[in-house]
Tab-separated table of C-alpha atoms in Angstrom:
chain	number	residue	atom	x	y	z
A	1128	UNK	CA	-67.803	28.409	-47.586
A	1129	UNK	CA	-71.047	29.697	-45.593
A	1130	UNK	CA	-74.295	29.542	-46.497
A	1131	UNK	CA	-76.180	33.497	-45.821
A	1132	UNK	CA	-79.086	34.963	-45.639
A	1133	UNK	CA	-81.043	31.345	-45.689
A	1134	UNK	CA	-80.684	28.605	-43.798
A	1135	UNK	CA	-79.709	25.127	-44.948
A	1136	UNK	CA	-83.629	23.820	-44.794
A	1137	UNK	CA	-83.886	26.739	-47.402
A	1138	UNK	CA	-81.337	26.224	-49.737
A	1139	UNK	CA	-81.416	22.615	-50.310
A	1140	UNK	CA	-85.313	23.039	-50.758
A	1141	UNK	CA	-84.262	25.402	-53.841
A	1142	UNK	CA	-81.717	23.274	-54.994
A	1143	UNK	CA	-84.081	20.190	-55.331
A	1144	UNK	CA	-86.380	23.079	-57.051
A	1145	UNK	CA	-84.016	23.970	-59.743
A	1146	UNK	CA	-82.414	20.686	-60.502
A	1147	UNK	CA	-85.331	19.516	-62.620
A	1148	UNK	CA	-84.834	22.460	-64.309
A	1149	UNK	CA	-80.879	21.889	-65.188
A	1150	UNK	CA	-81.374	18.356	-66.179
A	1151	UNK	CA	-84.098	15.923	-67.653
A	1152	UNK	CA	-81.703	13.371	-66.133
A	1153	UNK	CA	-83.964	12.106	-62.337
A	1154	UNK	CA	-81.213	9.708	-61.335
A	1155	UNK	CA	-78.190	13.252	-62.279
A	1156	UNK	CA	-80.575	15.640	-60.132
A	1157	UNK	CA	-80.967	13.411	-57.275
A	1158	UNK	CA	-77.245	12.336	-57.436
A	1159	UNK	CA	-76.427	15.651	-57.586
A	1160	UNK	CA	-78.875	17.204	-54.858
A	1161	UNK	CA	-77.456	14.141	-52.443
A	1162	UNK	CA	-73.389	15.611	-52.745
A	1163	UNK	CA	-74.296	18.774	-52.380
A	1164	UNK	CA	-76.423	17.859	-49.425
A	1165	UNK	CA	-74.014	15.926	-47.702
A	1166	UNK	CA	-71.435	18.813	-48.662
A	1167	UNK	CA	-74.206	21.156	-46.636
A	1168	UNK	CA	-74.253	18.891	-43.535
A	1169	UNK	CA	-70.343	18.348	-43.812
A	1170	UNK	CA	-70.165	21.825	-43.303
A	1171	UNK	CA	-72.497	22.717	-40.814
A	1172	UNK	CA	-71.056	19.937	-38.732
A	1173	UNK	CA	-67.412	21.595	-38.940
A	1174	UNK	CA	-68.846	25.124	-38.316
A	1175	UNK	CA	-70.839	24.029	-35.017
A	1176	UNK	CA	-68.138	21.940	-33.867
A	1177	UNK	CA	-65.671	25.024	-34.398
A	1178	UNK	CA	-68.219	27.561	-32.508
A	1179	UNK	CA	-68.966	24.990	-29.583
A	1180	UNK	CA	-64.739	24.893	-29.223
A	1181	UNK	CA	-64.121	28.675	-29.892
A	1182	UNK	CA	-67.252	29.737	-27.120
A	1183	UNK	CA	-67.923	26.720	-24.909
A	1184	UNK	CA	-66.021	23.589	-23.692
A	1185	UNK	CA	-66.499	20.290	-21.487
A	1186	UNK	CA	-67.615	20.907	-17.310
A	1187	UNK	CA	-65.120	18.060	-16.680
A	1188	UNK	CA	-62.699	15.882	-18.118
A	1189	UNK	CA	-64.644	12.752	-16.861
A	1190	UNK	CA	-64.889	9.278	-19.258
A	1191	UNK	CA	-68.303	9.472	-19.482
A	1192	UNK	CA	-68.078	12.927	-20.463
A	1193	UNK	CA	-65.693	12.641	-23.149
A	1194	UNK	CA	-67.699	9.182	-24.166
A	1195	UNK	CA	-70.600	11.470	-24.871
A	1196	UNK	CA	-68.702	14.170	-27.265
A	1197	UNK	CA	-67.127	11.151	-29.169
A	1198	UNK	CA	-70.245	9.569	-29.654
A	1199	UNK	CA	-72.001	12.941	-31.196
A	1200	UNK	CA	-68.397	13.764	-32.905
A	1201	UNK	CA	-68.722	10.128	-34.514
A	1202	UNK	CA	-72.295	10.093	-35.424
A	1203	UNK	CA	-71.358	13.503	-37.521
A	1204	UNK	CA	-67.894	12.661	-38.969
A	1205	UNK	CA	-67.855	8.905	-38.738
A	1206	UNK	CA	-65.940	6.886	-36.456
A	1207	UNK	CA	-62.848	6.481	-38.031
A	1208	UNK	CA	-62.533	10.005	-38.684
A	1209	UNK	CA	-62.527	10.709	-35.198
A	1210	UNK	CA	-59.772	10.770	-32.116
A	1211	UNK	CA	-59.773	12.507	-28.935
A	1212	UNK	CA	-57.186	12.244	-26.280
A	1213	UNK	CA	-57.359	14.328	-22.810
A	1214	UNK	CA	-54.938	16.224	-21.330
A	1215	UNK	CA	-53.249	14.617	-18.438
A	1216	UNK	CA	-53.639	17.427	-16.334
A	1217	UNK	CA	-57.204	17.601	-17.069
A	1218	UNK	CA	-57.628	21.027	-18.376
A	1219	UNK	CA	-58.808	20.094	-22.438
A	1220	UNK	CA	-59.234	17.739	-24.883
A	1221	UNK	CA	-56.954	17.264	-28.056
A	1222	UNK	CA	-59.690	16.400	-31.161
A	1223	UNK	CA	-58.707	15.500	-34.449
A	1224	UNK	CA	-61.466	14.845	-37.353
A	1225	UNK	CA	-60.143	13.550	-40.653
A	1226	UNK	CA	-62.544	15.370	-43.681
A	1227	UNK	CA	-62.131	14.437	-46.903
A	1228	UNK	CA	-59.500	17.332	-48.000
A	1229	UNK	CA	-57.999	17.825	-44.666
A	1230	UNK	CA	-58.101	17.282	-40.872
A	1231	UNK	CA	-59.125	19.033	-38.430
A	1232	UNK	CA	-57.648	19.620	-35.096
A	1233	UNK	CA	-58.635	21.737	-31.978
A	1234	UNK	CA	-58.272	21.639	-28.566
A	1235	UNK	CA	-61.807	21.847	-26.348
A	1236	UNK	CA	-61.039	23.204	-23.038
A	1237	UNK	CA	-62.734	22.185	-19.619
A	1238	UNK	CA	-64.553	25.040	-17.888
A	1239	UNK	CA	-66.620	23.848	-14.884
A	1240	UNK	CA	-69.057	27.038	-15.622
A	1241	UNK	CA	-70.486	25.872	-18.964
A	1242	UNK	CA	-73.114	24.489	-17.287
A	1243	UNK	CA	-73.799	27.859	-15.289
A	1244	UNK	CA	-73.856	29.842	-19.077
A	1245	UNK	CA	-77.235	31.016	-19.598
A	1246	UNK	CA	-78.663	30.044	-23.245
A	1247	UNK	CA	-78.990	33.354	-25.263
A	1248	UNK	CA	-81.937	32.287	-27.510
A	1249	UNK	CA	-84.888	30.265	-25.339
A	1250	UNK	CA	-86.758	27.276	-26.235
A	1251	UNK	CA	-90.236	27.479	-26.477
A	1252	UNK	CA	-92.640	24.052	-26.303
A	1253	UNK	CA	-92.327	22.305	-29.594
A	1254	UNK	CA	-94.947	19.133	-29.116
A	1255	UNK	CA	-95.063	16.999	-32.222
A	1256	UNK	CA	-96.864	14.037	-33.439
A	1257	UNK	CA	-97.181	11.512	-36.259
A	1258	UNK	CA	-100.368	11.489	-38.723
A	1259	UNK	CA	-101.136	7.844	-38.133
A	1260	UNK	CA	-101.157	8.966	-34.275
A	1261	UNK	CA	-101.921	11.897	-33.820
A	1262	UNK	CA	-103.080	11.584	-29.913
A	1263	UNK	CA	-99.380	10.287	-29.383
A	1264	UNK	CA	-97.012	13.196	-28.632
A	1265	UNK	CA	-93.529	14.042	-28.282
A	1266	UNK	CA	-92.428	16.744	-25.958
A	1267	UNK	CA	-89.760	18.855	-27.664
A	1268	UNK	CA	-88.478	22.649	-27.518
A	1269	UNK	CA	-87.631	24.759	-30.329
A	1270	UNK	CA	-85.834	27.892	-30.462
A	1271	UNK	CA	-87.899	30.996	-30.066
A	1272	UNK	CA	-86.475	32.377	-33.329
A	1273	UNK	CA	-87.390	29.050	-35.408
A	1274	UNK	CA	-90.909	28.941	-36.555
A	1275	UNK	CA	-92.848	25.789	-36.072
A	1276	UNK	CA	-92.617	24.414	-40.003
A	1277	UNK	CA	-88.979	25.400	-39.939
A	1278	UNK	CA	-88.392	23.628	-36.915
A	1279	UNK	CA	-90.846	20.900	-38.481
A	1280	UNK	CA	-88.880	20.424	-42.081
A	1281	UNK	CA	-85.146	20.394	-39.612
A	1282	UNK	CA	-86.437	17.748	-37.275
A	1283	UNK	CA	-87.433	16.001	-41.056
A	1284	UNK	CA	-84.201	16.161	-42.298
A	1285	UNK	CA	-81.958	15.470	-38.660
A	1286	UNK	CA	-83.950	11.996	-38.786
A	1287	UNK	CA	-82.607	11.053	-42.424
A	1288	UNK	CA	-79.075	12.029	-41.794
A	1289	UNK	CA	-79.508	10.286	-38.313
A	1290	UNK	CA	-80.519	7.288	-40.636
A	1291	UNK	CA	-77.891	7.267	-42.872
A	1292	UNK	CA	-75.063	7.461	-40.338
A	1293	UNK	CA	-72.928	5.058	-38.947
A	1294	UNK	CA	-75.188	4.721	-35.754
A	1295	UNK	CA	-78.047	4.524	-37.819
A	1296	UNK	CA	-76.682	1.890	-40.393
A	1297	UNK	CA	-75.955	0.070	-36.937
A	1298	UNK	CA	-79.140	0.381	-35.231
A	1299	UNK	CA	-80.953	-0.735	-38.198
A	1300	UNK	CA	-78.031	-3.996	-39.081
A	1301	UNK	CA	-79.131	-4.628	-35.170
A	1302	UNK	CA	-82.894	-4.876	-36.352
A	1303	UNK	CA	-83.720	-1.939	-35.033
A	1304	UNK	CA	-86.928	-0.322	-36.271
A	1305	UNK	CA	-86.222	2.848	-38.682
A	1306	UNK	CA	-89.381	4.685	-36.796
A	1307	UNK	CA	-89.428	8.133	-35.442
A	1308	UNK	CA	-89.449	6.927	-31.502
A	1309	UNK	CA	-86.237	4.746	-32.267
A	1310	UNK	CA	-84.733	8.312	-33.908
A	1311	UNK	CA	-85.969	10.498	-30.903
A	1312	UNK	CA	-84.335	8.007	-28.293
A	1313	UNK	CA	-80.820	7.220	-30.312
A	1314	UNK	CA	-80.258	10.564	-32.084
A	1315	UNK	CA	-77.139	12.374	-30.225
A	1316	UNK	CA	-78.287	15.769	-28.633
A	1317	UNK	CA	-76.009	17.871	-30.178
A	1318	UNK	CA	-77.497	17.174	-33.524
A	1319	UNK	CA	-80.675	18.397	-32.302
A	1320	UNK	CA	-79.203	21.545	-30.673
A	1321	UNK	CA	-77.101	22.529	-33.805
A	1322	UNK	CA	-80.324	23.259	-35.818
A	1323	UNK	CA	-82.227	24.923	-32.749
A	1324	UNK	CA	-83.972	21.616	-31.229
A	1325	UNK	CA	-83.822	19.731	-28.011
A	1326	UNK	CA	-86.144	16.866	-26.464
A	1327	UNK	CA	-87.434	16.967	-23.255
A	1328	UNK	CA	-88.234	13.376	-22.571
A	1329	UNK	CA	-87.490	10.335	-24.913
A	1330	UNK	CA	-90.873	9.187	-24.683
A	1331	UNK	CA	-94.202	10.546	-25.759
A	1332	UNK	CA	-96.728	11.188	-23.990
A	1333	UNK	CA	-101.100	10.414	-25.197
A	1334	UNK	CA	-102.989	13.638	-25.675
A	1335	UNK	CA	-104.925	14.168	-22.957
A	1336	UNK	CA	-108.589	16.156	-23.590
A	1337	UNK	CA	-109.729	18.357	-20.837
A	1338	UNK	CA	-113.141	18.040	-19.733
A	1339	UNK	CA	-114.293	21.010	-18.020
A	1340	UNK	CA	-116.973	21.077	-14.870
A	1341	UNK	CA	-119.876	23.190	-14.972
A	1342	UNK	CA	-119.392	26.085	-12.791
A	1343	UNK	CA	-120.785	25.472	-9.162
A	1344	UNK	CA	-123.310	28.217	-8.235
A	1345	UNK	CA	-122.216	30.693	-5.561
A	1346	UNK	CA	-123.678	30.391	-2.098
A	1347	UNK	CA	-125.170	33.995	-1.956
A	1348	UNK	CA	-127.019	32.519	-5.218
A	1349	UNK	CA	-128.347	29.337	-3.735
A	1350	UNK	CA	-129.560	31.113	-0.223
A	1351	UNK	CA	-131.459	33.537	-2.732
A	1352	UNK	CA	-133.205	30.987	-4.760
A	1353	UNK	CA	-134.125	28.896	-1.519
């Protein structure tokens, strides 16, 4: 199943359109809209996950490196849903993700020139900031192909299903503050990338106002009005 000619932003915005529509029934519509949303994520996740091992790979086999693609593979699929084990020679990475009707294994290789691959679509400057604070900005980047309120609603909906995952659920049992800077700092790249999003820096920055100077007269000006 693949979602065409609209993107998942799109279609789940419809589908909490028409729901009312189907059913008098709040608590059915919003049950409903919430499996087929999760359904939606479920397989975007797979579909991303399948590209990045089809077109790209890991530079290195390091543990830190593998650390960090387990710890975006879990915050998608769940922990226990997820086991990697690297080749001994180094050249790959055996994954396999348990989904609900199946699992799901593929190999992701190590190529030392990932990092060298040029990205096809570029980010433009994405700055965003919250109404209560509107002088305090984040420095993000957005695809050049993603409009600002597309990019806007995505961001929106990465931060609720960064909330409801296991790392969320954890960050929040830990006390951690469910706020948009805690989401920005703990929310694993590649679910930020998958929808056309990256982050610059972690940590906003205050609007700053220019002020300008007046414009200094020339000297040919001043020796003519001495």
């Amino acid at each position: 199943m693949k979602i065409k000619g609209m993107n998942e932003a799109q279609f789940l915005a419809l589908l909490q359109k028409v729901l009312p529509k189907a059913t008098k029934d709040p608590q059915l519509a919003t049950a409903i809209y919430d499996e087929v949303a999760k359904e939606v994520r479920l397989l975007r996740h797979v579909e991303a996950f399948e590209k990045f091992c089809e077109t790209s790979g890991l530079p290195n086999a390091e543990p830190e490196t593998v650390a960090e693609l387990q710890s975006e593979l879990v915050a998608q699929f769940g922990e226990e849903n997820v086991a990697i084990t690297p080749d001994e020679d180094g050249a790959g990475v055996a994954v396999e993700i348990a989904l609900p009707e199946r699992t799901m294994s593929h190999r992701v290789k190590v190529d030392p020139t990932v990092l060298e691959e040029e990205v096809k679509i570029p980010f433009v400057p994405f700055p965003v900031a919250l109404p209560a604070d509107p002088e305090l900005v984040w420095l993000l980047a957005r695809q050049e192909n993603l409009g600002p309120d597309e990019a806007a609603r995505a961001l929106v909906k990465i931060e609720e299903e960064f909330w409801a995952s296991k790392k969320g659920q954890q960050l929040q049992r830990e006390n951690v503050e469910k706020t948009f800077a805690e989401f920005i700092v703990n929310v694993p790249a590649l679910a930020l990338t998958e929808s056309g999003l990256k982050r610059h820096y972690k940590e906003p920055e205050t609007l700053k106002t220019l002020r300008l100077l007046a414009p200094a007269k020339s000297s040919a000006l001043v020796e003519a009005g001495a």
